[in-house]
mmCIF file of C-alpha atoms and ligand atoms in Angstrom:
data_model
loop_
_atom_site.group_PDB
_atom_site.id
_atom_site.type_symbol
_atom_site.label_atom_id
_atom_site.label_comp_id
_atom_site.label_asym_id
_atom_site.label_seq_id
_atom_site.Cartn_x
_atom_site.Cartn_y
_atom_site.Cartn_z
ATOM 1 C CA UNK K 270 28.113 18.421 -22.424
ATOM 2 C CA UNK K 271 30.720 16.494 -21.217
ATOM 3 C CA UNK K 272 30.749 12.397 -20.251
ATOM 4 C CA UNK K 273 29.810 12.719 -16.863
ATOM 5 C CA UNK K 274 26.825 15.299 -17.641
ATOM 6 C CA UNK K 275 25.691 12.589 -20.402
ATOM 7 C CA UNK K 276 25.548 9.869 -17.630
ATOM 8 C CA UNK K 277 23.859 12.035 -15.849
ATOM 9 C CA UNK K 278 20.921 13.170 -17.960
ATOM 10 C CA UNK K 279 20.353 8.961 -19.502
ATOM 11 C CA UNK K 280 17.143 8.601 -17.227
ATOM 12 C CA UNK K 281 15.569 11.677 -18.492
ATOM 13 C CA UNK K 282 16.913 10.719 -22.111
ATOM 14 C CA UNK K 283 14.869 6.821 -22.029
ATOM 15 C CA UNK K 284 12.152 8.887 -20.105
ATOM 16 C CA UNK K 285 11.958 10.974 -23.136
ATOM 17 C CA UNK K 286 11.269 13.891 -20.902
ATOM 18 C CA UNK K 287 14.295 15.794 -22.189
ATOM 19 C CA UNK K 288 15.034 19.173 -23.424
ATOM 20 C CA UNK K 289 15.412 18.788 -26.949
ATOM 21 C CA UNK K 290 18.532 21.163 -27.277
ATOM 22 C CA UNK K 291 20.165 18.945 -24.389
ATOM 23 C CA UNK K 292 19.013 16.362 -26.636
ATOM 24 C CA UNK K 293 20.951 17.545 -29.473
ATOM 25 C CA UNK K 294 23.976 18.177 -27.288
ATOM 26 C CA UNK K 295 24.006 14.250 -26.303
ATOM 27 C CA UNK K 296 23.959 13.095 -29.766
ATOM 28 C CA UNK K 297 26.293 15.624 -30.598
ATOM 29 C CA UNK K 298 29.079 13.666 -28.036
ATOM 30 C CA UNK K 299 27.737 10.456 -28.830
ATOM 31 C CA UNK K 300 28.930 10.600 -31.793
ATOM 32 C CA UNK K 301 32.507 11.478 -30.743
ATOM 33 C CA UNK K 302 32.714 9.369 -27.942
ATOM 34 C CA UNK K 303 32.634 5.912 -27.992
ATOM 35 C CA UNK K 304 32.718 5.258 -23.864
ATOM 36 C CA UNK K 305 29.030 7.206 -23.906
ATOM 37 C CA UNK K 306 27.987 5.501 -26.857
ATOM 38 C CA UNK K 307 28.675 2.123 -24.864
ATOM 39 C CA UNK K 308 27.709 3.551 -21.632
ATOM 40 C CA UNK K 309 24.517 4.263 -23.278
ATOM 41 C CA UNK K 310 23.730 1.005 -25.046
ATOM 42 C CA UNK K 311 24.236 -0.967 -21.623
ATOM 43 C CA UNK K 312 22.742 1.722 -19.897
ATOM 44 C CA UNK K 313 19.509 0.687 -21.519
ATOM 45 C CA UNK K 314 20.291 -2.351 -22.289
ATOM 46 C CA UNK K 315 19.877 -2.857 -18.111
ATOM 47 C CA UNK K 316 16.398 -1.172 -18.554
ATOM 48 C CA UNK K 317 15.399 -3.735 -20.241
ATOM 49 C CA UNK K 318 16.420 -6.657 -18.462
ATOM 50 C CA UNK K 319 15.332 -5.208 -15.237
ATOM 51 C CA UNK K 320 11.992 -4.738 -17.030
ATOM 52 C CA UNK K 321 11.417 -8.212 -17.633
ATOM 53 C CA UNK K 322 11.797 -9.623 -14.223
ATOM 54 C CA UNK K 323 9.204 -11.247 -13.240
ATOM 55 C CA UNK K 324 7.075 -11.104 -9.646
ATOM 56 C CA UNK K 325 8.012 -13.823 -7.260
ATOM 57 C CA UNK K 326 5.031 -15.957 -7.592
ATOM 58 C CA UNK K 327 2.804 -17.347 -4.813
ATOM 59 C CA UNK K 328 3.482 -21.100 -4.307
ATOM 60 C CA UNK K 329 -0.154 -22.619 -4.514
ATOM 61 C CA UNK K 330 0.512 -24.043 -0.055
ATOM 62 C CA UNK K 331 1.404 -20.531 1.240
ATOM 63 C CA UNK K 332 -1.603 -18.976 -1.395
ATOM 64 C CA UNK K 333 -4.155 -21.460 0.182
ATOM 65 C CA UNK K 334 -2.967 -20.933 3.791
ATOM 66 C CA UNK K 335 -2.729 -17.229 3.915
ATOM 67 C CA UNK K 336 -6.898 -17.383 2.200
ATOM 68 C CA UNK K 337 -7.937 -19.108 4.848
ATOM 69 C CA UNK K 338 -6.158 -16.797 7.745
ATOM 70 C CA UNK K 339 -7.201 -14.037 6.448
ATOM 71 C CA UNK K 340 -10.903 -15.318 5.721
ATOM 72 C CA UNK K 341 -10.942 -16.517 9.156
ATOM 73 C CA UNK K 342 -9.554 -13.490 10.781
ATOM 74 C CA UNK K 343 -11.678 -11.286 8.735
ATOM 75 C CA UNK K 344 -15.158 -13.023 10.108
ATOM 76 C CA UNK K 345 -13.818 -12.983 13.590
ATOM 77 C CA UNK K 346 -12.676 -9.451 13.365
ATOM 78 C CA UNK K 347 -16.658 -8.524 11.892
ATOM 79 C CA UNK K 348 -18.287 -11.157 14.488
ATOM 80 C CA UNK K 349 -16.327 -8.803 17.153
ATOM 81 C CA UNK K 350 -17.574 -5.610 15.556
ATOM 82 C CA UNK K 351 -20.636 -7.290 15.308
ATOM 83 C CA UNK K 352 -20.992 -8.480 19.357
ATOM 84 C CA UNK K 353 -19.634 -4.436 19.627
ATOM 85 C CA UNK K 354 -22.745 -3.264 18.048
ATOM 86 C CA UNK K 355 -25.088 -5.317 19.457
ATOM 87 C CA UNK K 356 -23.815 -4.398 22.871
ATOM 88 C CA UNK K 357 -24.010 -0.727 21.874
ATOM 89 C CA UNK K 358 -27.671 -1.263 20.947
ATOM 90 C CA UNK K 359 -28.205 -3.218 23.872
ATOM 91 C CA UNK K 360 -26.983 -0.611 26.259
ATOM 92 C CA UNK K 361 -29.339 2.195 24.678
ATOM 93 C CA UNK K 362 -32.049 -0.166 24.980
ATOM 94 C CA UNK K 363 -31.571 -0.047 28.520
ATOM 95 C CA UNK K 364 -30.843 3.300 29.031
ATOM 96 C CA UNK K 365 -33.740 4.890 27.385
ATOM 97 C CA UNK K 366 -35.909 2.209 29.457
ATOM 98 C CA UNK K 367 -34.552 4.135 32.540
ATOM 99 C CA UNK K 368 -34.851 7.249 31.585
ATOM 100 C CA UNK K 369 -38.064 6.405 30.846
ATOM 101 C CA UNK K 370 -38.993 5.122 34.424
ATOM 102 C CA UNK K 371 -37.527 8.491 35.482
ATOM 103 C CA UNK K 372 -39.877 10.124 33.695
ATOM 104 C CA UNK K 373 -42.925 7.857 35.182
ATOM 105 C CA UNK K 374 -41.576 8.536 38.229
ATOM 106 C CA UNK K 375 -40.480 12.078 37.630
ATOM 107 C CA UNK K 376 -37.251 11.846 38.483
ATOM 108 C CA UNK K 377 -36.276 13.269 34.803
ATOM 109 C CA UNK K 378 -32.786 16.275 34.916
ATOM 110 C CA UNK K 379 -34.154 19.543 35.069
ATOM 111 C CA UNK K 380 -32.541 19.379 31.513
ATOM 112 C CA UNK K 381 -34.011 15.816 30.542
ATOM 113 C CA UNK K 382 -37.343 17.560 31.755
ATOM 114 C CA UNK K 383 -37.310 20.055 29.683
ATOM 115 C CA UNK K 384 -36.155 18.078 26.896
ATOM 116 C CA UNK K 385 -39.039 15.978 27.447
ATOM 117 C CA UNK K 386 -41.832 18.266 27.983
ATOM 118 C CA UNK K 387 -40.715 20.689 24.727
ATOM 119 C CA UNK K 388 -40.730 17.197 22.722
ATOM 120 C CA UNK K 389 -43.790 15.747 23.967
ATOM 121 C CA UNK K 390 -45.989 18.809 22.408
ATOM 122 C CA UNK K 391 -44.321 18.918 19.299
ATOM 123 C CA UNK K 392 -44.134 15.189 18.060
ATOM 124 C CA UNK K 393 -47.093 12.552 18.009
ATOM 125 C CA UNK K 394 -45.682 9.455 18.081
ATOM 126 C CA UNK K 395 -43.616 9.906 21.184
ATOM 127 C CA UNK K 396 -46.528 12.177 22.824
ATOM 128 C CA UNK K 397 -49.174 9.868 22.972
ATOM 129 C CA UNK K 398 -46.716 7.314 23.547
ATOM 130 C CA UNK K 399 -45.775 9.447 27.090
ATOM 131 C CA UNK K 400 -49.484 10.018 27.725
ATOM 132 C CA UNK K 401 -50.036 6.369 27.736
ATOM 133 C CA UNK K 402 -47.419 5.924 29.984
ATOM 134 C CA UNK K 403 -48.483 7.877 32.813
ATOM 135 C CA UNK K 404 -49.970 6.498 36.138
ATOM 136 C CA UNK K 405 -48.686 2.896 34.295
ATOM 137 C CA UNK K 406 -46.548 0.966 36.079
ATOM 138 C CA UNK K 407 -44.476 -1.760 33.868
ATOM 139 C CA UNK K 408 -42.809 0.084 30.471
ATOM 140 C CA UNK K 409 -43.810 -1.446 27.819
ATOM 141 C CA UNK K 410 -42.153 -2.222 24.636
ATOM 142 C CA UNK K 411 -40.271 0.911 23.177
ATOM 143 C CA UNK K 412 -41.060 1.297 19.467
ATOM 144 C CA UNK K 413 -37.545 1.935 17.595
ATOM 145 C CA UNK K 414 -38.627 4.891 16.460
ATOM 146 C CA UNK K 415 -39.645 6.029 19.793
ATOM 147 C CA UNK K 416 -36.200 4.932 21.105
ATOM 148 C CA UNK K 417 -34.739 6.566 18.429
ATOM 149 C CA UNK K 418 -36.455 10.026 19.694
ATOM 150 C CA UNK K 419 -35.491 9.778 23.775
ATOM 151 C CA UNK K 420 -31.351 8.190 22.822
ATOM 152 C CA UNK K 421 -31.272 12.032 20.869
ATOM 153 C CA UNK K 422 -32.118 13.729 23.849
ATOM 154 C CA UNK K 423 -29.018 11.699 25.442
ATOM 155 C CA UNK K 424 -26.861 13.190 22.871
ATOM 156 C CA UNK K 425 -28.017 16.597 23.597
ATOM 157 C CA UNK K 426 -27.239 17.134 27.087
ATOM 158 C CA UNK K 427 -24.360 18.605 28.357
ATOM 159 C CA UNK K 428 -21.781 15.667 28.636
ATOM 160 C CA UNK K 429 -21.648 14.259 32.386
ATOM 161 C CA UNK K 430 -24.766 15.531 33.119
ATOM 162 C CA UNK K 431 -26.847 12.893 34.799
ATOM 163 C CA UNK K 432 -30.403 12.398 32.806
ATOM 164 C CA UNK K 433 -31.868 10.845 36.432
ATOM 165 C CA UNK K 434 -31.990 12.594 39.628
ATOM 166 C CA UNK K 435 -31.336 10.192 42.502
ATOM 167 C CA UNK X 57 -24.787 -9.734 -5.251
ATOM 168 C CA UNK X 58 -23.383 -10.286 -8.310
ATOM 169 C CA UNK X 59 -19.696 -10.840 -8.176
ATOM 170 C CA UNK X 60 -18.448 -8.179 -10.849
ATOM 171 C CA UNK X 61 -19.698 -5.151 -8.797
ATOM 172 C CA UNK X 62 -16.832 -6.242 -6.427
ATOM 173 C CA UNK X 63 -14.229 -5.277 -9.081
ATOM 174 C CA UNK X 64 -15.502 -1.707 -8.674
ATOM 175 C CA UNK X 65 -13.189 -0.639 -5.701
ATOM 176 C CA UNK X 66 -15.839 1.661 -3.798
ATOM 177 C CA UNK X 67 -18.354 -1.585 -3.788
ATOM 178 C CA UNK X 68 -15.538 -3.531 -2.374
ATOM 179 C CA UNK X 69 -14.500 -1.538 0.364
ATOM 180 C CA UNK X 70 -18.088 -0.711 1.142
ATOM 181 C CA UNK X 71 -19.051 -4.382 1.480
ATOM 182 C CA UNK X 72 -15.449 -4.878 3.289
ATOM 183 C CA UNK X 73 -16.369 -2.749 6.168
ATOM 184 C CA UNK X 74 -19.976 -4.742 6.162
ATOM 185 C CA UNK X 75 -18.183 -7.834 7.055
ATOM 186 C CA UNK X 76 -19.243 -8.980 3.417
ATOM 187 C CA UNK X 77 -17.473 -12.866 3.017
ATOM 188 C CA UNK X 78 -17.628 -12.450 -0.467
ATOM 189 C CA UNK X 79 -15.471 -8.960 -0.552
ATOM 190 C CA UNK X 80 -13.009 -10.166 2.289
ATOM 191 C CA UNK X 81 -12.195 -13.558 -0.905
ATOM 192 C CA UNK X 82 -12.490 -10.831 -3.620
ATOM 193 C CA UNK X 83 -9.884 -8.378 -1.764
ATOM 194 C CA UNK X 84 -7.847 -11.590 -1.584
ATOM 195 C CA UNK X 85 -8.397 -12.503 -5.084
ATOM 196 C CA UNK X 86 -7.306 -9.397 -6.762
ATOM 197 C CA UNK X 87 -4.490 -8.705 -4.046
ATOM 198 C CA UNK X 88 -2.453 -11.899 -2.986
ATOM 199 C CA UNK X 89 -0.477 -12.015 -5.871
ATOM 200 C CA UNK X 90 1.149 -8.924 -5.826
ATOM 201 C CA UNK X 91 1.310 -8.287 -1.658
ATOM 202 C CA UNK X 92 3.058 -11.194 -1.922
ATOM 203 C CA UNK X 93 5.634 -10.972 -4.621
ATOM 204 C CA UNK X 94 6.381 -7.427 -3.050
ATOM 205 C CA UNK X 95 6.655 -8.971 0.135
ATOM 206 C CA UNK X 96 9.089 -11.090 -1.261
ATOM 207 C CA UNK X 97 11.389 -8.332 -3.081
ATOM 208 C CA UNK X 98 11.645 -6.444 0.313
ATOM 209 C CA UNK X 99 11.662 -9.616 2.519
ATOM 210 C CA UNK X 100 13.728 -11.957 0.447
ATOM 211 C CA UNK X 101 12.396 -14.502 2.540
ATOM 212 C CA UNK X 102 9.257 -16.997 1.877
ATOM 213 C CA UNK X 103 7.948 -16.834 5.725
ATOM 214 C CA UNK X 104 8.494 -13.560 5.987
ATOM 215 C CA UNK X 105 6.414 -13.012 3.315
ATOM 216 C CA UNK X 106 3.826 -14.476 3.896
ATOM 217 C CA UNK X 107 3.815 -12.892 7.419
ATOM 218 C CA UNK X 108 4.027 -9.488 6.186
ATOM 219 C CA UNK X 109 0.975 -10.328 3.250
ATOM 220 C CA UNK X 110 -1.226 -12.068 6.459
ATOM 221 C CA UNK X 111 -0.357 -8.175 8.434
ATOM 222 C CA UNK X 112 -1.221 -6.565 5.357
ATOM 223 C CA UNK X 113 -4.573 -7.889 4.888
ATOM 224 C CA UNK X 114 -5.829 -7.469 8.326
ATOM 225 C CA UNK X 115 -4.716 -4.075 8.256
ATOM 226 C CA UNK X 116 -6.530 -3.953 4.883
ATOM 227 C CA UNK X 117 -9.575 -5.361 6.741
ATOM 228 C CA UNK X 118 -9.668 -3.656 9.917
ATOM 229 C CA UNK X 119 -8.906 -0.106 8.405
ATOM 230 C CA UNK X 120 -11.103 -0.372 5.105
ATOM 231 C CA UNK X 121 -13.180 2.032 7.355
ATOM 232 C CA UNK X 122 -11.319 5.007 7.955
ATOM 233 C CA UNK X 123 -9.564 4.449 4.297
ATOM 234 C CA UNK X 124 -10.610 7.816 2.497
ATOM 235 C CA UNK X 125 -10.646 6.892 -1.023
ATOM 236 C CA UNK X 126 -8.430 10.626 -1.629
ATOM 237 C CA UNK X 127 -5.990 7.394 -3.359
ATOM 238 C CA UNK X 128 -6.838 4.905 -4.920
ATOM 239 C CA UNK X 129 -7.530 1.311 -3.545
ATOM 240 C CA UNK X 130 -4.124 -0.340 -4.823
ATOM 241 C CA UNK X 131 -2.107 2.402 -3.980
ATOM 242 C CA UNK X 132 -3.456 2.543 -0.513
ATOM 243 C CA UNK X 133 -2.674 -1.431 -0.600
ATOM 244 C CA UNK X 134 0.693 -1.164 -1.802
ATOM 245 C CA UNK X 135 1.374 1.726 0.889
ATOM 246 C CA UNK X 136 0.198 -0.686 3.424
ATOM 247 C CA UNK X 137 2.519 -3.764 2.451
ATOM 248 C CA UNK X 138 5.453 -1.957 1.826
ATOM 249 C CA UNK X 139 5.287 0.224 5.366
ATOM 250 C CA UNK X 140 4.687 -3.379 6.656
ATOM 251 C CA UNK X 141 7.454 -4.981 5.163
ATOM 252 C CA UNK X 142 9.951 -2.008 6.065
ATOM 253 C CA UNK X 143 8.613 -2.359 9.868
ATOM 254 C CA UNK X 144 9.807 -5.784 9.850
ATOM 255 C CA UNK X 145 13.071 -5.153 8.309
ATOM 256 C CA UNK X 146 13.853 -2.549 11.398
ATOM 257 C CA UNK X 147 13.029 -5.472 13.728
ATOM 258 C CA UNK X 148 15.572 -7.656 11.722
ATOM 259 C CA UNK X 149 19.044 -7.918 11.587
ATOM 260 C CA UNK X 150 19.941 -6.904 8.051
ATOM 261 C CA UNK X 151 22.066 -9.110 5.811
ATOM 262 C CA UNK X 152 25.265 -7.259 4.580
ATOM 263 C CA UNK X 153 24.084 -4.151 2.020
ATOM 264 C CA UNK X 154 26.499 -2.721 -0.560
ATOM 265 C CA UNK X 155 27.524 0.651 -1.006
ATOM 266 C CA UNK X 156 25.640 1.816 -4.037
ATOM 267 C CA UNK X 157 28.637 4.388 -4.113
ATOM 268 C CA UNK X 158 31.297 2.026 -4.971
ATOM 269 C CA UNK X 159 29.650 1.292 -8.024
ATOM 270 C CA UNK X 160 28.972 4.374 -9.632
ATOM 271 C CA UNK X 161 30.812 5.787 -12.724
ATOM 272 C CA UNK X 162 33.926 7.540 -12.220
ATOM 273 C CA UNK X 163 34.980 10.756 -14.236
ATOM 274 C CA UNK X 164 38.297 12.407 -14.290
ATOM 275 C CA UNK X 165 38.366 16.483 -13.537
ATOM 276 C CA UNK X 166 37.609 17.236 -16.401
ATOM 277 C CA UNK X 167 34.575 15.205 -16.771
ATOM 278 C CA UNK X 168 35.455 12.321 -19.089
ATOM 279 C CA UNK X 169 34.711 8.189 -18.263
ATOM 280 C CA UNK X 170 37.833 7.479 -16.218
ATOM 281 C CA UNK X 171 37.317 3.370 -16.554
ATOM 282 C CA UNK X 172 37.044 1.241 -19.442
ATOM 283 C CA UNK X 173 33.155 1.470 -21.075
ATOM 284 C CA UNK X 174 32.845 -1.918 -22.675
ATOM 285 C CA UNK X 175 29.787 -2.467 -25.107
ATOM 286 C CA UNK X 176 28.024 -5.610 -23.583
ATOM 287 C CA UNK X 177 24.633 -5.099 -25.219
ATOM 288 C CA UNK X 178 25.015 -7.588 -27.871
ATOM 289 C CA UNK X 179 26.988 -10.081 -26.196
ATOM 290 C CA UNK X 180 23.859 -10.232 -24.082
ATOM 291 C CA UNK X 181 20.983 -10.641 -26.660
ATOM 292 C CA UNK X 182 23.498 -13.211 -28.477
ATOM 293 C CA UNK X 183 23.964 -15.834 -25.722
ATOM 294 C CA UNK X 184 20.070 -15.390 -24.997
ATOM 295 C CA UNK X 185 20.582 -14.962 -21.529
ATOM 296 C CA UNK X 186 17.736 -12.977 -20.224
ATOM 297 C CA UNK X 187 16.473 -15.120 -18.190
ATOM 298 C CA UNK X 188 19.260 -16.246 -16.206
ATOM 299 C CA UNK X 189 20.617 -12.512 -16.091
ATOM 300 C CA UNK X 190 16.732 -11.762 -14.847
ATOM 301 C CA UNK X 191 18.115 -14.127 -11.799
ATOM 302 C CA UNK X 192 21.561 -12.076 -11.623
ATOM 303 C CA UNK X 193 19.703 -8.973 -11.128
ATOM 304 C CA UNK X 194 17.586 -9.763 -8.785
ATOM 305 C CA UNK X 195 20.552 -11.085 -6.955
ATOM 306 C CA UNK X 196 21.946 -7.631 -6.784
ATOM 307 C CA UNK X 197 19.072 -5.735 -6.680
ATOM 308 C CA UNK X 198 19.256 -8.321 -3.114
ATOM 309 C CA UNK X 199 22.083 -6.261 -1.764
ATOM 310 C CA UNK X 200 20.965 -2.737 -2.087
ATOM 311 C CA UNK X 201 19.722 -0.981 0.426
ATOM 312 C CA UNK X 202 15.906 -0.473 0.881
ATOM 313 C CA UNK X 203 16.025 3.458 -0.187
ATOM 314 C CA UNK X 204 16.194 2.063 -3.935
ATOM 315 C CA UNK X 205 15.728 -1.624 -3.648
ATOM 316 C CA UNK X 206 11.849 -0.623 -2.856
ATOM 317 C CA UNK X 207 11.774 2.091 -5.760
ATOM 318 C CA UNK X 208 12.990 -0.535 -8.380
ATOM 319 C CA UNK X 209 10.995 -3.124 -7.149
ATOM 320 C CA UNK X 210 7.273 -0.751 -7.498
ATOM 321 C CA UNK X 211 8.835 0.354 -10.780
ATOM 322 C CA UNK X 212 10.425 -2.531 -12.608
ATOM 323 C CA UNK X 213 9.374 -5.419 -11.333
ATOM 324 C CA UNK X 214 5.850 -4.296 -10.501
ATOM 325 C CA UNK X 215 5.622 -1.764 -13.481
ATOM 326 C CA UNK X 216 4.222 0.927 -11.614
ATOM 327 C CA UNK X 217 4.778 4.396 -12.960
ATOM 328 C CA UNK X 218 7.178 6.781 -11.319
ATOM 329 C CA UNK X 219 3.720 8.829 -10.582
ATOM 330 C CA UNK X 220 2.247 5.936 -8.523
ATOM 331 C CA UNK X 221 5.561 4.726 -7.333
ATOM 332 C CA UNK X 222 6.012 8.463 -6.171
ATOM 333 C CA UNK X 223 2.155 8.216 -4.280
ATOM 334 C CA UNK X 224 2.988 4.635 -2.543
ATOM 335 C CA UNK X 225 5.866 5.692 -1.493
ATOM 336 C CA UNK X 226 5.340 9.431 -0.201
ATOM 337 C CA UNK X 227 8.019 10.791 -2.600
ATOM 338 C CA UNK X 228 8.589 13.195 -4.830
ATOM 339 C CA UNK X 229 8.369 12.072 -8.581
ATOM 340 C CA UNK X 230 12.223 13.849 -9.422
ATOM 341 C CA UNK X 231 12.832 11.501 -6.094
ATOM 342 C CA UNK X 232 11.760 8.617 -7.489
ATOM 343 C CA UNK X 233 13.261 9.147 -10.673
ATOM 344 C CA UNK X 234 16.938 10.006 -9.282
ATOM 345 C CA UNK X 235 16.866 6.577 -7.238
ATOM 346 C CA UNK X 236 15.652 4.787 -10.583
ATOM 347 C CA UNK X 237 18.445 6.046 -12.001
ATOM 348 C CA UNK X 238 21.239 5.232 -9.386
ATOM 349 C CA UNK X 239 19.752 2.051 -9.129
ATOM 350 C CA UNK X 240 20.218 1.415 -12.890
ATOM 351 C CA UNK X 241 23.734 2.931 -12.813
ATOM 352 C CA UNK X 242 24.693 0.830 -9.965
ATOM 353 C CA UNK X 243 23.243 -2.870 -11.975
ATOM 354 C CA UNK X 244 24.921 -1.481 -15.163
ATOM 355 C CA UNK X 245 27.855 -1.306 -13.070
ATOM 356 C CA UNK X 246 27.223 -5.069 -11.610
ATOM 357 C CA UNK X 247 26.403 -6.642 -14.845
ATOM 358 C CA UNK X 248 29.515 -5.481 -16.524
ATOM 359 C CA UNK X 249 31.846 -6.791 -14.170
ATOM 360 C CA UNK X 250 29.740 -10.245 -14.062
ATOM 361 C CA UNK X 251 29.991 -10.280 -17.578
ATOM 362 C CA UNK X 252 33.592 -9.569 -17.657
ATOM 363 C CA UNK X 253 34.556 -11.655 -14.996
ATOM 364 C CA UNK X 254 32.153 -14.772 -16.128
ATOM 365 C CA UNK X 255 30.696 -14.712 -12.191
ATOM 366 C CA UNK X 256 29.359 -12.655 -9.439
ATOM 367 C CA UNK X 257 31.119 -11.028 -7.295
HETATM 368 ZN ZN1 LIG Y 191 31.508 10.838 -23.356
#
């Protein structure tokens, strides 16, 4: 091992993930060569120093104004995902209230229709929630569960296929 | 909810992306300190900083959703602030960077030190100087470029391993460890001559 091989190989040395018989080989030169031996000693005596800088620290202005940005941006940010959602929710409302109508009125998809007629028979809740629908005229209020039935058919139809006719 | 479940960092990010107030001050809590001192390291500028940390935690905020958890929270943090910080740099002109070349060793042919090696070590513990020399680093830590200035900060100053250094940073761990190493060769190299000369250059 020469000088430059011995500079080379110090981080793995302090590491102490070394090969021990290049380990032997560097105290070997060591203890011929003074230059290493000094290289060495500054070499880690720079590990240490660098080690014990410390973090810039926070003054206690820029800590309080950067909380309250980011506590304010954080509720705005969730009061927009928030008026997001609600629109969502809103928007289904409405949608399965017209598909609904349709249905009244029987101007359901041939899809929708089937959709309808296969899911009527099999679950309770949303049959005898139909049946009371027919021949009425105003919708009444859709349970959640009930509106939770009709917004899957939504998802199942083909997509940009119109659940209305007309 | 009591506060301590927030220290568990799947209850935080769950109640982040419920809008929870009291996760949004908790994230801040536990974070600030060290968004901002990295901020600083990379920035080396206070309104810069706190610029970057205000980017960092709305990012935080806004993408605690589609954060996967396959890292862990900090790491996913520190990724964050430092792509943040390095964004800003591009947008910046840079203040003058040295060549981490011109202060590497030198060997002759044949492989031997071709300058003068003095020992320093003792001098140093002596005159007690650690802290002011702490100042003298950073100094020149100032003036490398951000290839190793960011791997020395995650590793010395924040005292990261090289394995979570390696994560943050999307390197290699025999990457990390290789900059480490020229970045220790190259302050070796500074504090000598400071020493030596009694000044910075
Ligand atoms: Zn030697």
């Amino acid at each position: 091992m020469n000088c430059k091989e011995l500079v080379y190989l110090l981080g793995d040395f302090f590491e102490g993930s070394m090969e021990e018989h290049l380990r032997q080989e560097l105290a070997v030169h060591i203890e011929r060569c003074e230059p290493c031996m000094n290289f060495l000693k500054t070499y880690d005596k720079t590990r240490i120093l660098c080690r014990q800088i410390q973090p810039e620290e926070i003054p206690e202005e820029v800590r309080n104004r950067l909380k309250a940005f980011v506590l304010q941006k954080a509720r705005e940010h969730h009061r927009d995902i928030e008026k997001y959602l609600e629109r969502a929710a809103r928007e289904r409302r409405e949608q399965v209230a017209d598909i609904l109508r349709a249905y009244v009125a029987n101007r359901l998809s041939m899809t929708m229709n089937l959709l309808f007629r296969t899911h009527r028979d099999r679950c309770d809740r949303c049959g005898a929630f139909l049946k009371g629908l027919n021949g009425g005229k105003a919708i009444p209020e859709i349970p959640p569960d009930i509106e939770d039935h009709i917004a899957e058919f939504l998802e199942a139809l083909p997509p940009g296929e119109s659940p209305v006719i007309g | 909810m009591p506060a301590e479940r927030l220290l568990d960092d799947n209850v935080l990010l769950e109640e982040l992306r419920k809008g929870t107030p009291d996760a949004v001050e908790m994230l801040f809590d536990r974070f600030h300190s060290k968004i901002y001192s990295l901020a600083m390291s990379i920035l080396k500028n206070e309104s810069d900083a706190e610029e970057a940390a205000q980017d960092v935690f709305l990012t935080v905020v806004r993408k605690a959703d589609t954060f996967k958890g396959n890292s862990a929270l900090y790491s996913w943090i520190y990724r964050i602030c430092v792509n943040t910080c390095l964004m800003r740099l591009r947008g910046k002109r840079r203040g003058e960077t040295v060549s981490i070349e011109d202060f590497m060793p030198v060997f002759t042919e044949e492989g031997m030190h071709a300058s003068l090696i003095d020992d320093w070590s003792k001098e140093v513990e002596r005159k007690a100087l650690d802290k002011e020399l702490g100042q003298v680093i950073r100094r020149f830590t100032e003036n490398l470029s951000e290839k190793y200035r960011v791997v020395f900060v995650l590793s010395d100053v924040e005292g990261l391993s090289n394995e979570e250094t390696a994560e943050i940073l999307g390197l290699t761990v025999p990457a990390v460890k290789s900059r480490l190493h020229r970045a220790r060769l190259y302050l070796r190299e500074q504090l000598s001559r400071y020493l030596r000369e009694g000044k910075a250059e």
